[in-house]
Coordinates of C-alpha atoms in Angstrom, one line a residue:
M1 CA 4.5 -0.4 -22.0
S2 CA 7.7 -0.8 -20.1
S3 CA 10.9 0.5 -21.7
G4 CA 13.0 -1.8 -19.5
L5 CA 15.9 0.6 -20.2
E6 CA 17.4 1.5 -16.9
D7 CA 19.3 4.7 -16.3
Q8 CA 21.4 2.9 -13.8
P9 CA 23.9 0.1 -14.7
P10 CA 24.0 -3.2 -12.6
A11 CA 25.9 -2.8 -9.4
G12 CA 29.6 -3.4 -9.5
R13 CA 30.0 -2.7 -13.2
P14 CA 29.9 0.9 -14.4
M15 CA 28.6 1.6 -17.9
R16 CA 30.0 4.4 -20.0
A17 CA 28.5 5.5 -23.3
I18 CA 30.5 6.7 -26.2
E19 CA 30.5 10.5 -26.4
R20 CA 28.5 11.4 -29.5
P21 CA 25.6 13.8 -30.2
R22 CA 22.2 12.7 -28.9
V23 CA 19.8 11.7 -31.6
D24 CA 16.2 12.7 -31.4
P25 CA 14.2 9.4 -30.9
R26 CA 11.3 10.9 -32.8
G27 CA 13.4 10.7 -36.0
L28 CA 12.3 7.1 -36.5
L29 CA 8.6 7.9 -36.5
G30 CA 7.0 6.9 -39.8
Q31 CA 10.0 4.9 -40.9
V32 CA 10.2 1.2 -41.7
I33 CA 13.1 -0.5 -40.0
A34 CA 14.6 -3.9 -40.7
G35 CA 12.4 -3.9 -43.8
R36 CA 9.2 -4.9 -41.9
Y37 CA 8.5 -2.8 -38.9
R38 CA 6.7 0.5 -39.4
I39 CA 7.3 2.8 -36.4
E40 CA 4.1 4.5 -35.5
D41 CA 4.5 6.2 -32.1
L42 CA 7.0 6.8 -29.3
I43 CA 5.9 5.0 -26.1
G44 CA 8.7 5.9 -23.8
E45 CA 12.4 6.8 -23.5
G46 CA 15.1 5.8 -21.0
G47 CA 18.8 6.6 -20.6
M48 CA 19.8 3.7 -22.9
G49 CA 17.1 3.6 -25.5
A50 CA 13.5 4.3 -26.6
V51 CA 10.4 2.1 -27.1
Y52 CA 8.0 2.5 -30.0
R53 CA 4.7 1.2 -31.1
A54 CA 5.1 -0.4 -34.5
Q55 CA 3.3 -2.5 -37.0
H56 CA 4.6 -5.5 -38.9
T57 CA 4.1 -4.5 -42.6
G58 CA 3.4 -8.0 -43.8
M59 CA 1.4 -9.5 -40.9
K60 CA -0.3 -6.2 -39.9
K61 CA 0.4 -7.0 -36.3
R62 CA 1.2 -4.3 -33.8
L63 CA 4.3 -4.8 -31.7
A64 CA 6.7 -2.9 -29.4
V65 CA 10.1 -2.2 -30.8
K66 CA 12.9 -1.2 -28.4
V67 CA 15.9 0.6 -30.0
L68 CA 19.2 1.3 -28.3
H69 CA 20.3 4.9 -28.5
P70 CA 23.0 5.4 -31.1
E71 CA 25.3 7.0 -28.5
M72 CA 25.3 3.6 -26.7
L73 CA 27.0 1.8 -29.7
G74 CA 30.2 0.2 -28.7
L75 CA 28.9 -0.4 -25.1
N76 CA 29.1 -4.2 -24.9
E77 CA 27.1 -4.3 -21.6
A78 CA 24.1 -2.6 -23.2
V79 CA 24.2 -4.8 -26.3
E80 CA 24.5 -7.9 -24.2
R81 CA 21.5 -6.8 -22.1
F82 CA 19.5 -6.5 -25.2
E83 CA 20.5 -9.9 -26.4
R84 CA 19.9 -11.5 -23.0
E85 CA 16.4 -10.1 -23.0
A86 CA 15.8 -11.5 -26.5
I87 CA 17.1 -14.9 -25.6
A88 CA 15.0 -15.2 -22.5
G89 CA 11.9 -13.8 -24.1
A90 CA 12.3 -16.2 -27.1
H91 CA 12.7 -19.3 -24.9
I92 CA 10.0 -18.6 -22.3
E93 CA 6.5 -19.4 -23.6
H94 CA 4.2 -18.4 -20.8
P95 CA 1.1 -16.2 -20.8
N96 CA 2.6 -14.1 -17.9
V97 CA 5.9 -13.4 -19.6
A98 CA 6.3 -10.7 -22.3
A99 CA 7.4 -12.5 -25.5
A100 CA 10.4 -11.4 -27.6
S101 CA 10.2 -12.2 -31.3
D102 CA 13.1 -10.5 -33.1
F103 CA 16.5 -8.9 -32.5
G104 CA 19.0 -7.3 -34.9
R105 CA 20.7 -4.1 -36.1
L106 CA 19.6 -1.2 -38.1
D107 CA 21.4 0.5 -41.0
D108 CA 23.1 3.0 -38.6
G109 CA 24.3 0.1 -36.4
S110 CA 21.7 0.6 -33.6
Y111 CA 20.4 -2.5 -32.0
F112 CA 16.7 -3.2 -31.9
L113 CA 14.5 -5.7 -30.0
V114 CA 10.9 -6.6 -31.0
L115 CA 8.6 -7.4 -28.1
E116 CA 4.9 -8.2 -27.5
L117 CA 2.9 -4.9 -27.3
L118 CA 1.2 -4.6 -24.0
E119 CA -1.6 -2.2 -23.1
G120 CA -2.0 -1.7 -19.4
E121 CA -0.3 -0.2 -16.4
H122 CA 2.9 -1.0 -14.5
L123 CA 2.5 -2.5 -11.1
R124 CA 4.6 0.4 -9.8
S125 CA 1.9 3.0 -10.7
I126 CA -0.8 0.9 -9.0
I127 CA 1.2 0.5 -5.8
N128 CA 1.9 4.3 -5.8
R129 CA -1.9 4.8 -5.4
G130 CA -2.0 2.9 -2.1
P131 CA -2.1 -0.6 -0.7
L132 CA -4.0 -3.1 -2.8
P133 CA -6.9 -5.2 -1.4
V134 CA -5.6 -8.5 -0.1
P135 CA -7.3 -10.7 -2.7
R136 CA -6.0 -8.6 -5.6
A137 CA -2.5 -8.6 -4.2
L138 CA -2.5 -12.4 -3.8
R139 CA -3.9 -12.9 -7.4
I140 CA -1.1 -10.7 -8.8
A141 CA 1.5 -12.6 -6.8
Q142 CA 0.0 -15.9 -7.9
Q143 CA 0.5 -15.0 -11.6
I144 CA 4.0 -13.8 -11.0
A145 CA 4.8 -17.1 -9.2
H146 CA 3.3 -19.1 -12.2
A147 CA 5.6 -17.1 -14.5
L148 CA 8.6 -17.8 -12.3
R149 CA 7.9 -21.5 -12.3
A150 CA 8.2 -21.4 -16.1
V151 CA 11.3 -19.2 -16.0
H152 CA 13.1 -21.3 -13.4
K153 CA 12.4 -24.6 -15.2
L154 CA 14.6 -23.3 -18.1
G155 CA 17.4 -22.5 -15.6
I156 CA 16.8 -18.7 -16.0
V157 CA 16.9 -16.4 -13.0
H158 CA 15.4 -13.0 -13.7
R159 CA 17.5 -11.2 -11.1
D160 CA 15.7 -7.8 -11.4
L161 CA 12.1 -8.6 -10.5
K162 CA 10.4 -5.4 -9.3
P163 CA 7.1 -3.5 -9.8
D164 CA 8.6 -1.5 -12.7
N165 CA 9.2 -4.8 -14.6
V166 CA 5.7 -6.1 -14.0
M167 CA 2.9 -5.0 -16.3
L168 CA -0.8 -5.5 -15.6
A169 CA -2.1 -5.9 -19.1
R170 CA -5.8 -5.6 -20.2
R171 CA -7.5 -8.0 -22.4
E172 CA -11.1 -8.1 -23.7
R173 CA -12.8 -9.3 -20.5
E174 CA -9.8 -9.5 -18.2
S175 CA -7.8 -7.1 -16.2
D176 CA -4.7 -7.5 -14.0
V177 CA -3.1 -10.0 -16.5
V178 CA 0.5 -10.1 -15.3
K179 CA 3.3 -9.8 -17.8
I180 CA 6.9 -9.9 -16.6
L181 CA 9.3 -7.7 -18.5
D182 CA 13.0 -7.0 -19.0
F183 CA 15.3 -10.0 -18.7
G184 CA 18.2 -7.7 -19.4
I185 CA 20.3 -8.8 -16.5
A186 CA 18.9 -12.3 -16.2
K187 CA 21.1 -15.2 -15.4
V188 CA 20.7 -17.4 -18.5
P189 CA 22.3 -20.8 -18.9
V190 CA 25.5 -20.7 -20.8
N191 CA 24.4 -23.4 -23.3
A192 CA 21.3 -21.4 -24.2
L193 CA 23.5 -18.3 -24.9
A194 CA 26.0 -20.3 -26.9
A195 CA 23.3 -21.8 -29.0
T196 CA 22.2 -18.3 -30.1
R197 CA 25.5 -16.5 -30.1
P198 CA 28.7 -18.5 -29.5
G199 CA 31.4 -16.5 -27.7
L200 CA 29.2 -14.1 -25.8
V201 CA 31.6 -12.0 -23.8
N202 CA 29.8 -11.5 -20.5
P203 CA 27.2 -14.0 -19.2
L204 CA 26.8 -12.0 -16.0
T205 CA 27.4 -14.9 -13.7
K206 CA 30.6 -13.8 -11.9
T207 CA 30.8 -14.5 -8.2
G208 CA 31.3 -11.4 -6.1
M209 CA 29.3 -9.1 -8.4
A210 CA 25.9 -7.8 -7.4
Y211 CA 23.4 -7.3 -10.2
G212 CA 19.8 -6.1 -9.7
T213 CA 17.9 -3.3 -7.9
P214 CA 19.0 -3.0 -4.3
E215 CA 15.5 -2.6 -2.8
Y216 CA 14.5 -6.0 -4.3
M217 CA 17.7 -7.9 -3.9
A218 CA 17.9 -11.1 -1.8
P219 CA 20.6 -11.1 0.9
E220 CA 22.8 -13.6 -1.0
Q221 CA 22.4 -11.5 -4.2
A222 CA 23.4 -8.3 -2.3
L223 CA 26.5 -10.0 -1.0
G224 CA 27.5 -11.2 -4.5
E225 CA 27.2 -14.9 -3.6
E226 CA 26.0 -17.7 -5.9
I227 CA 22.3 -17.4 -6.6
D228 CA 19.4 -19.5 -7.9
G229 CA 15.7 -19.0 -8.4
R230 CA 15.1 -18.2 -4.7
V231 CA 16.4 -14.7 -5.3
D232 CA 13.3 -14.1 -7.5
L233 CA 11.1 -15.6 -4.8
Y234 CA 12.6 -13.1 -2.3
A235 CA 11.9 -10.2 -4.8
L236 CA 8.3 -11.5 -5.1
G237 CA 8.1 -11.3 -1.3
V238 CA 9.2 -7.6 -1.4
M239 CA 6.6 -6.9 -4.0
L240 CA 3.8 -8.7 -2.1
Y241 CA 4.8 -6.7 1.1
E242 CA 4.7 -3.5 -1.0
M243 CA 1.3 -4.4 -2.5
L244 CA -0.2 -5.1 0.9
S245 CA 1.2 -2.1 2.7
G246 CA 2.4 0.5 0.1
A247 CA 5.9 0.4 1.5
R248 CA 9.0 -1.8 1.0
P249 CA 10.5 -3.8 3.9
F250 CA 13.7 -1.7 3.8
D251 CA 14.6 1.7 2.6
A252 CA 17.6 3.9 3.2
E253 CA 19.2 7.1 1.9
S254 CA 22.3 5.4 0.5
R255 CA 22.8 2.2 -1.4
V256 CA 25.4 0.9 1.1
Q257 CA 23.0 1.4 4.0
L258 CA 20.2 -0.4 2.1
L259 CA 22.3 -3.4 1.2
G260 CA 23.5 -3.6 4.8
M261 CA 19.9 -3.7 6.0
V262 CA 19.0 -6.3 3.4
A263 CA 21.9 -8.5 4.3
S264 CA 21.6 -8.3 8.1
K265 CA 18.2 -7.2 9.4
P266 CA 15.0 -9.2 9.5
A267 CA 12.1 -7.7 7.6
P268 CA 9.7 -5.9 9.9
R269 CA 6.4 -7.8 10.3
L270 CA 3.4 -6.2 8.6
S271 CA 1.2 -6.7 11.7
E272 CA 3.7 -4.7 13.8
R273 CA 4.6 -2.0 11.4
F274 CA 1.1 -1.5 9.9
P275 CA -1.4 -2.7 12.5
L276 CA -4.3 -0.7 10.9
L277 CA -4.1 -2.6 7.6
G278 CA -5.3 -5.9 9.2
V279 CA -3.4 -8.2 6.9
P280 CA -4.6 -11.8 7.6
P281 CA -2.1 -13.9 9.5
R282 CA -1.9 -16.5 6.8
V283 CA -1.0 -13.9 4.2
E284 CA 1.5 -12.3 6.5
A285 CA 3.2 -15.7 7.1
I286 CA 3.6 -16.3 3.3
T287 CA 5.1 -12.8 2.9
M288 CA 7.5 -13.2 5.8
R289 CA 8.6 -16.6 4.6
L290 CA 9.4 -15.2 1.2
L291 CA 11.6 -12.6 2.9
E292 CA 13.6 -14.9 5.1
K293 CA 17.3 -14.0 5.2
S294 CA 18.4 -17.6 4.7
K295 CA 17.5 -18.9 1.3
D296 CA 17.0 -22.4 2.8
A297 CA 14.3 -20.9 5.1
R298 CA 12.3 -19.6 2.1
F299 CA 10.0 -21.5 -0.1
A300 CA 12.2 -23.8 -2.2
T301 CA 10.3 -23.4 -5.5
A302 CA 7.7 -21.4 -7.2
D303 CA 5.4 -24.4 -7.0
E304 CA 5.4 -24.2 -3.2
V305 CA 4.6 -20.5 -3.3
I306 CA 1.7 -21.2 -5.7
A307 CA 0.3 -23.8 -3.4
A308 CA 0.5 -21.4 -0.4
L309 CA -1.2 -18.6 -2.3
D310 CA -3.9 -20.9 -3.5
E311 CA -4.7 -21.9 0.1
A312 CA -4.7 -18.3 1.3
L313 CA -7.1 -17.3 -1.5
A314 CA -9.4 -20.2 -0.7
A315 CA -9.4 -19.2 3.0
L316 CA -10.3 -15.6 2.0
D317 CA -13.2 -16.9 -0.1
R318 CA -14.5 -19.1 2.8
A319 CA -14.3 -16.1 5.1
A320 CA -16.2 -13.9 2.6
N321 CA -19.1 -16.4 2.5
K322 CA -19.5 -16.7 6.3
P323 CA -21.2 -13.3 6.8
A324 CA -24.1 -14.5 4.5
E325 CA -24.6 -17.6 6.7
V326 CA -24.6 -15.4 9.8
E327 CA -27.1 -13.0 8.3
M328 CA -29.5 -15.9 7.6
Q329 CA -29.3 -17.1 11.2
R330 CA -29.8 -13.5 12.5
A331 CA -32.8 -13.1 10.2
A332 CA -34.4 -16.3 11.6
I333 CA -33.9 -15.2 15.2
G334 CA -35.0 -11.7 14.3
E335 CA -38.3 -13.0 12.9
A336 CA -39.0 -15.0 16.1
A337 CA -38.1 -12.0 18.3
T338 CA -40.5 -9.8 16.3
I339 CA -43.3 -12.2 16.8
Y340 CA -42.6 -12.2 20.5
A341 CA -42.4 -8.4 20.7
L342 CA -45.7 -7.8 18.8
N343 CA -47.6 -9.8 21.5
P344 CA -47.1 -8.0 24.8
V345 CA -48.8 -9.7 27.8
P346 CA -48.9 -9.3 31.5
A347 CA -46.6 -11.3 33.8
N348 CA -47.4 -13.9 36.4
P349 CA -47.4 -17.1 34.2
T350 CA -48.6 -20.3 35.7
S351 CA -48.4 -22.8 32.8
M352 CA -44.7 -22.9 32.0
P353 CA -42.4 -25.2 34.1
T354 CA -39.4 -23.5 35.8
A355 CA -36.1 -24.2 34.1
R356 CA -33.1 -24.8 36.2
P357 CA -29.8 -23.3 35.1
P358 CA -27.2 -25.8 33.9
M359 CA -24.7 -26.9 36.6
M360 CA -21.1 -26.3 35.8
R361 CA -18.5 -28.7 37.0
R362 CA -15.0 -27.4 38.1
G363 CA -12.8 -27.1 35.0
Q364 CA -15.7 -27.4 32.5
P365 CA -14.9 -25.3 29.4
L366 CA -16.6 -22.0 29.0
T367 CA -17.5 -22.9 25.4
L368 CA -19.8 -25.6 26.9
L369 CA -21.6 -23.0 29.0
A370 CA -21.9 -20.7 26.0
A371 CA -23.4 -23.6 23.9
S372 CA -25.9 -24.4 26.7
G373 CA -26.9 -20.8 26.8
L374 CA -27.4 -20.7 23.0
L375 CA -29.5 -23.9 23.2
L376 CA -31.7 -22.4 25.9
I377 CA -32.2 -19.2 24.0
A378 CA -33.0 -21.2 20.8
G379 CA -35.5 -23.3 22.7
L380 CA -37.3 -20.2 24.1
V381 CA -37.4 -18.6 20.6
I382 CA -38.8 -21.7 19.0
T383 CA -41.4 -21.9 21.7
A384 CA -42.4 -18.3 21.1
V385 CA -42.8 -19.0 17.4
S386 CA -44.7 -22.3 17.6
L387 CA -46.9 -21.5 20.6
R388 CA -48.7 -18.4 19.4
N389 CA -51.3 -18.4 22.2
K390 CA -51.2 -15.8 25.0
A391 CA -50.4 -18.2 27.8
A392 CA -47.3 -19.5 26.1
L393 CA -46.0 -16.0 25.4
D394 CA -46.8 -15.1 29.0
A395 CA -44.6 -17.9 30.1
L396 CA -41.8 -17.0 27.7
E397 CA -41.7 -13.4 29.1
D398 CA -41.6 -14.6 32.6
A399 CA -38.8 -17.1 31.9
A400 CA -36.8 -14.3 30.3
Q401 CA -37.5 -11.7 33.1
P402 CA -38.5 -13.3 36.4
T403 CA -40.6 -11.1 38.7
P404 CA -39.8 -11.6 42.4
I405 CA -42.8 -11.8 44.9
V406 CA -42.4 -9.8 48.1
D407 CA -44.4 -9.2 51.2
A408 CA -45.7 -5.6 51.2
G409 CA -45.5 -5.5 55.0
A410 CA -41.8 -6.5 55.1
P411 CA -39.4 -4.0 56.8
D412 CA -37.4 -3.3 53.6
V413 CA -40.6 -2.4 51.7
Q414 CA -41.8 -0.1 54.5
A415 CA -38.4 1.6 54.6
T416 CA -38.5 2.2 50.9
A417 CA -42.0 3.7 51.1
A418 CA -40.9 6.0 53.9
A419 CA -37.9 7.1 51.9
D420 CA -40.1 7.9 48.9
A421 CA -42.3 10.0 51.1
A422 CA -39.4 12.1 52.6
P423 CA -38.6 15.4 50.9
A424 CA -35.6 15.4 48.5
P425 CA -32.4 17.0 49.8
P426 CA -31.5 20.4 48.1
P427 CA -29.2 19.9 45.0
E428 CA -25.5 20.6 45.5
P429 CA -24.2 23.8 44.0
A430 CA -22.8 23.3 40.5
R431 CA -19.0 23.2 40.3
P432 CA -17.3 25.3 37.6
N433 CA -16.1 23.3 34.6
K434 CA -13.6 25.8 33.3
A435 CA -10.5 27.3 34.7
T436 CA -10.4 31.0 35.2
P437 CA -7.9 33.0 33.1
D438 CA -5.7 33.6 36.2
E439 CA -5.7 29.9 37.1
L440 CA -4.7 28.9 33.6
E441 CA -2.0 31.6 33.3
D442 CA -0.5 30.6 36.7
A443 CA -0.4 26.9 35.7
Q444 CA 1.2 27.7 32.3
A445 CA 4.0 29.6 34.1
K446 CA 4.7 26.6 36.4
G447 CA 4.8 24.1 33.5
A448 CA 3.3 20.7 32.6
P449 CA 2.8 19.3 36.2
A450 CA 0.7 22.3 37.2
L451 CA -1.3 22.1 34.0
A452 CA -1.9 18.3 34.5
A453 CA -3.2 19.1 38.0
L454 CA -5.5 21.7 36.6
A455 CA -6.7 19.2 33.9
E456 CA -7.7 16.9 36.8
R457 CA -10.0 19.6 38.1
Y458 CA -11.3 20.8 34.7
G459 CA -11.0 17.8 32.5
S460 CA -13.4 19.1 29.9
D461 CA -11.9 22.6 29.5
P462 CA -10.4 22.8 26.0
A463 CA -8.2 25.7 27.0
V464 CA -6.5 23.7 29.8
L465 CA -6.1 20.6 27.6
E466 CA -4.6 22.6 24.7
A467 CA -2.1 24.3 27.0
L468 CA -1.2 20.9 28.4
V469 CA -0.6 19.4 24.9
V470 CA 1.7 22.3 24.1
A471 CA 3.6 21.8 27.3
Y472 CA 4.0 18.1 26.8
A473 CA 5.2 18.5 23.3
K474 CA 8.2 20.6 24.5
E475 CA 9.8 17.5 26.1
K476 CA 10.5 14.2 24.2
A477 CA 10.0 12.3 27.4
S478 CA 6.3 13.6 27.5
Y479 CA 5.4 12.9 23.9
K480 CA 3.2 10.0 24.8
Q481 CA 1.2 12.2 27.2
A482 CA 1.0 14.8 24.4
V483 CA -0.7 12.3 22.1
R484 CA -3.0 11.0 24.9
T485 CA -4.0 14.6 25.9
T486 CA -4.6 15.6 22.3
R487 CA -6.9 12.7 21.8
K488 CA -8.9 13.7 24.8
L489 CA -8.9 17.4 23.7
L490 CA -10.4 16.4 20.3
E491 CA -13.1 14.4 22.0
V492 CA -14.4 17.4 23.9
A493 CA -13.5 20.0 21.2
P494 CA -13.2 18.5 17.7
E495 CA -12.7 22.0 16.3
K496 CA -9.3 22.1 17.9
A497 CA -8.0 19.9 15.1
T498 CA -7.4 23.1 13.1
D499 CA -5.7 25.0 16.0
P500 CA -2.1 25.9 14.9
D501 CA -0.6 25.1 18.3
V502 CA -2.1 21.6 18.3
E503 CA -1.0 21.0 14.8
R504 CA 2.6 22.1 15.5
A505 CA 2.7 19.9 18.6
M506 CA 1.5 16.8 16.7
L507 CA 3.9 17.4 13.8
M508 CA 6.7 17.7 16.4
V509 CA 5.8 14.4 18.1
A510 CA 5.3 12.7 14.7
N511 CA 8.9 13.6 13.8
G512 CA 10.2 12.4 17.1
P513 CA 11.3 9.0 18.4
L514 CA 9.7 6.0 16.7
D515 CA 8.0 4.7 19.8
T516 CA 5.8 7.9 20.0
A517 CA 5.7 8.9 16.4
D518 CA 3.2 6.3 15.4
G519 CA 0.7 7.5 18.0
A520 CA 0.8 11.1 16.6
I521 CA 0.6 9.9 13.0
E522 CA -2.3 7.6 13.5
L523 CA -4.1 10.3 15.5
M524 CA -3.8 12.6 12.4
A525 CA -5.3 9.8 10.3
T526 CA -8.2 9.0 12.5
N527 CA -9.0 11.9 14.9
M528 CA -8.4 15.2 13.1
G529 CA -11.0 15.2 10.4
S530 CA -10.1 16.7 7.1
R531 CA -7.2 18.5 8.6
G532 CA -5.5 15.2 9.4
P533 CA -4.6 14.2 5.8
D534 CA -3.2 17.8 5.3
L535 CA -0.8 17.2 8.2
L536 CA 0.1 13.8 6.8
Y537 CA 1.0 15.4 3.5
E538 CA 3.1 18.0 5.3
L539 CA 5.0 15.1 6.9
V540 CA 5.6 13.6 3.5
T541 CA 6.7 16.8 1.8
A542 CA 8.2 19.1 4.4
P543 CA 12.0 19.4 4.7
G544 CA 13.6 18.1 7.9
I545 CA 11.2 15.3 8.5
G546 CA 12.7 11.8 9.2
K547 CA 12.5 8.9 6.9
Y548 CA 10.0 6.8 8.9
P549 CA 7.4 9.6 9.4
K550 CA 7.5 10.3 5.7
E551 CA 7.0 6.7 4.8
R552 CA 4.3 6.0 7.3
A553 CA 2.4 9.2 6.4
G554 CA 2.7 8.4 2.7
T555 CA 1.2 4.9 3.3
L556 CA -1.7 6.3 5.3
L557 CA -2.4 8.8 2.5
K558 CA -3.2 5.8 0.3
D559 CA -5.6 4.3 2.8
P560 CA -9.3 4.6 1.6
V561 CA -10.5 5.6 5.0
V562 CA -8.0 8.5 5.2
R563 CA -8.7 9.6 1.6
R564 CA -12.4 9.9 2.4
L565 CA -11.5 12.5 5.0
A566 CA -9.3 14.5 2.7
T567 CA -10.2 17.6 0.8
P568 CA -10.2 17.4 -3.1
A569 CA -7.3 19.8 -3.1
L570 CA -5.2 17.5 -0.9
L571 CA -6.1 14.5 -2.9
M572 CA -5.2 16.3 -6.1
A573 CA -1.7 17.2 -4.8
N574 CA -1.0 13.8 -3.4
D575 CA -2.2 11.9 -6.5
L576 CA 0.0 14.1 -8.6
R577 CA 2.9 13.5 -6.3
V578 CA 2.8 9.7 -6.5
A579 CA 1.9 9.5 -10.2
A580 CA 4.5 8.3 -12.7
P581 CA 6.0 11.1 -14.7
C582 CA 4.2 10.3 -17.9
S583 CA 0.9 9.8 -16.1
R584 CA 0.8 13.3 -14.6
K585 CA -0.6 14.7 -17.8
D586 CA -3.7 12.6 -17.3
L587 CA -4.4 14.7 -14.1
F588 CA -4.1 18.2 -15.7
D589 CA -7.9 18.7 -16.3
R590 CA -8.6 17.7 -12.7
A591 CA -5.8 19.9 -11.5
K592 CA -7.3 23.0 -13.2
V593 CA -10.5 22.6 -11.0
E594 CA -9.1 21.2 -7.7
G595 CA -5.4 22.2 -7.6
D596 CA -4.0 24.6 -5.0
A597 CA -0.6 25.9 -4.1
R598 CA 0.6 22.4 -3.4
T599 CA -0.3 21.3 -6.9
L600 CA 1.5 24.3 -8.4
G601 CA 4.6 23.3 -6.5
L602 CA 4.6 20.0 -8.3
L603 CA 3.7 21.2 -11.7
K604 CA 6.1 24.1 -12.1
P605 CA 9.3 21.9 -11.9
M606 CA 7.9 20.0 -14.9
L607 CA 8.5 23.0 -17.1
V608 CA 12.3 22.3 -16.9
T609 CA 13.5 20.2 -19.9
K610 CA 16.7 18.7 -18.4
G611 CA 17.8 16.7 -15.4
C612 CA 17.4 13.0 -16.4
G613 CA 19.4 10.4 -18.2
M614 CA 23.0 9.3 -17.8
F615 CA 24.4 12.9 -18.2
R616 CA 21.4 14.7 -16.8
R617 CA 20.7 16.2 -20.2
S618 CA 17.5 14.4 -21.0
D619 CA 14.0 15.7 -20.4
C620 CA 12.4 14.0 -17.4
F621 CA 9.0 14.6 -18.9
A622 CA 9.7 14.0 -22.6
C623 CA 6.4 12.2 -22.9
L624 CA 4.6 15.6 -22.5
K625 CA 6.0 16.4 -26.0
N626 CA 5.3 20.0 -25.5
R627 CA 4.6 22.1 -22.4
A628 CA 1.5 24.0 -23.8
E629 CA -1.1 22.0 -21.8
L630 CA 1.1 22.1 -18.7
R631 CA 1.4 25.9 -18.9
A632 CA -2.4 26.2 -19.4
T633 CA -3.0 24.1 -16.3
I634 CA -0.6 26.3 -14.2
D635 CA -2.3 29.4 -15.5
A636 CA -5.8 28.1 -14.7
I637 CA -4.8 27.3 -11.1
E638 CA -3.1 30.6 -10.5
K639 CA -6.1 32.5 -12.0
R640 CA -8.5 30.6 -9.7
L641 CA -6.3 31.2 -6.7
G642 CA -6.0 34.9 -7.6
K643 CA -2.2 34.8 -8.1

């Protein structure tokens, strides 16, 4: 269940809470609030408030109740966000939007909001596990687009659409039921606001102010310009990009840099940035159109997006059915070929007429030639099946493999016979395939050119190739040769994937210029066995690694092919790394068995009980309730590792 309570205020408007003692949110457990909602459990807590599981005492219906922290009282912005979410949730009746049913104040003055209780998982948690299959990503995007159609028809613009505000709920026989959450900074028509609460102070529609989450802002939104529903469609494009690749189009270390990239740079194409993913061109085209800089170049409405997604899904379904048809055709041809193979016969047929090859006119398409060849093959196969007699099969074999007739007394035949009768020349002495220690040492002293010359002579000598990799990795200008040579080295000596010198060389290249980094990173993912994922993890977590290598390596660690190569210990550490804070406790039992030093490095900081919230006083892992299970997990890993 999403709290929807952000620790960060909307851009351009700082929010300051009233200084007063923090109240323990668990104090409401077991109480009945507003005379009708019994608070049963704490679901989550944010910087502004807490979300509880509750039951309506009269209707016996379970609901979610969001309560603003008492220390936020007097903060108009927070209260208005609550009310805005209530208004939007009450007016939008759509199965893909979380409904709001009540809003009010408690006896202590705290504001509360009653929402539909959802059981499921945030889209953010799912994306963190890796790129989604294309059909699943499209179906999720399709439901979001349907919700946006209903939202935009009411003149509401969500303005903060992101994976954290999308829940994939579970129902009896359904999964991935999209629910859009948190309309706290939505742009809601003034008349709708006035009908509920005349005189609302801040409708959040001021020109020049940027509201939303920077990574998902449309360019016009980032620039504080007038907005409409197309900013939500842009955010949908960012989420679709992220679902397909595991990465956002833009990321930067500072908010200013990020907003500058959003406003000025075109989004990088999926096919260029992530060629290994194989995103279908039609799907990429939809994604890139949603991410157009100019709002006029994007889809105009959610209806247009829905139509495009429907077509893309239909194309995927058609493509999925084609292999079955091909297999049927292959089976038929295979049966005919089997009949032919089981009836071997001598050559020299006399009963089948000679077939002339088709004549090609200048400029005739090659497809016509291919079609003629297929017809000829089909005719031969059908003949083999229907004419089971020996003579017909003789003829088919002769048509497929003609046997030339020669004169035994011809000069060429006599010369061949004489050559066969002559004694064979003595074999040449075998050439050495490895360099001597002196040769290798001398070449290493002279540098990469001498080692390259030595590799020309001893191309399969792992020692020479390894020395050349190390030499190439010392100069950025030679990084491409380093990757190429490493690939060749691993072909002749796969065990070199665990050689420290080779590992250091590839990590150095991977952290180098972008035009060569990709080659080293993909080599780790495809050519270095179980050691490759370990090196990718090192790129993600080690200090001093650039932003692009971290992001690219992190994406590959989500790839199913790469995960199949990884060790259980590596998978454990990476899954813990990308898990949402409150989901990490679900991995404790597995960590006790599979965790290593990398897992310990992620678990031990969780023992700290401060560091989050507006004043950095809140517990980042409050959902753990106590640290007993965490300490037991750490102790079990250390005992197993002998620490």
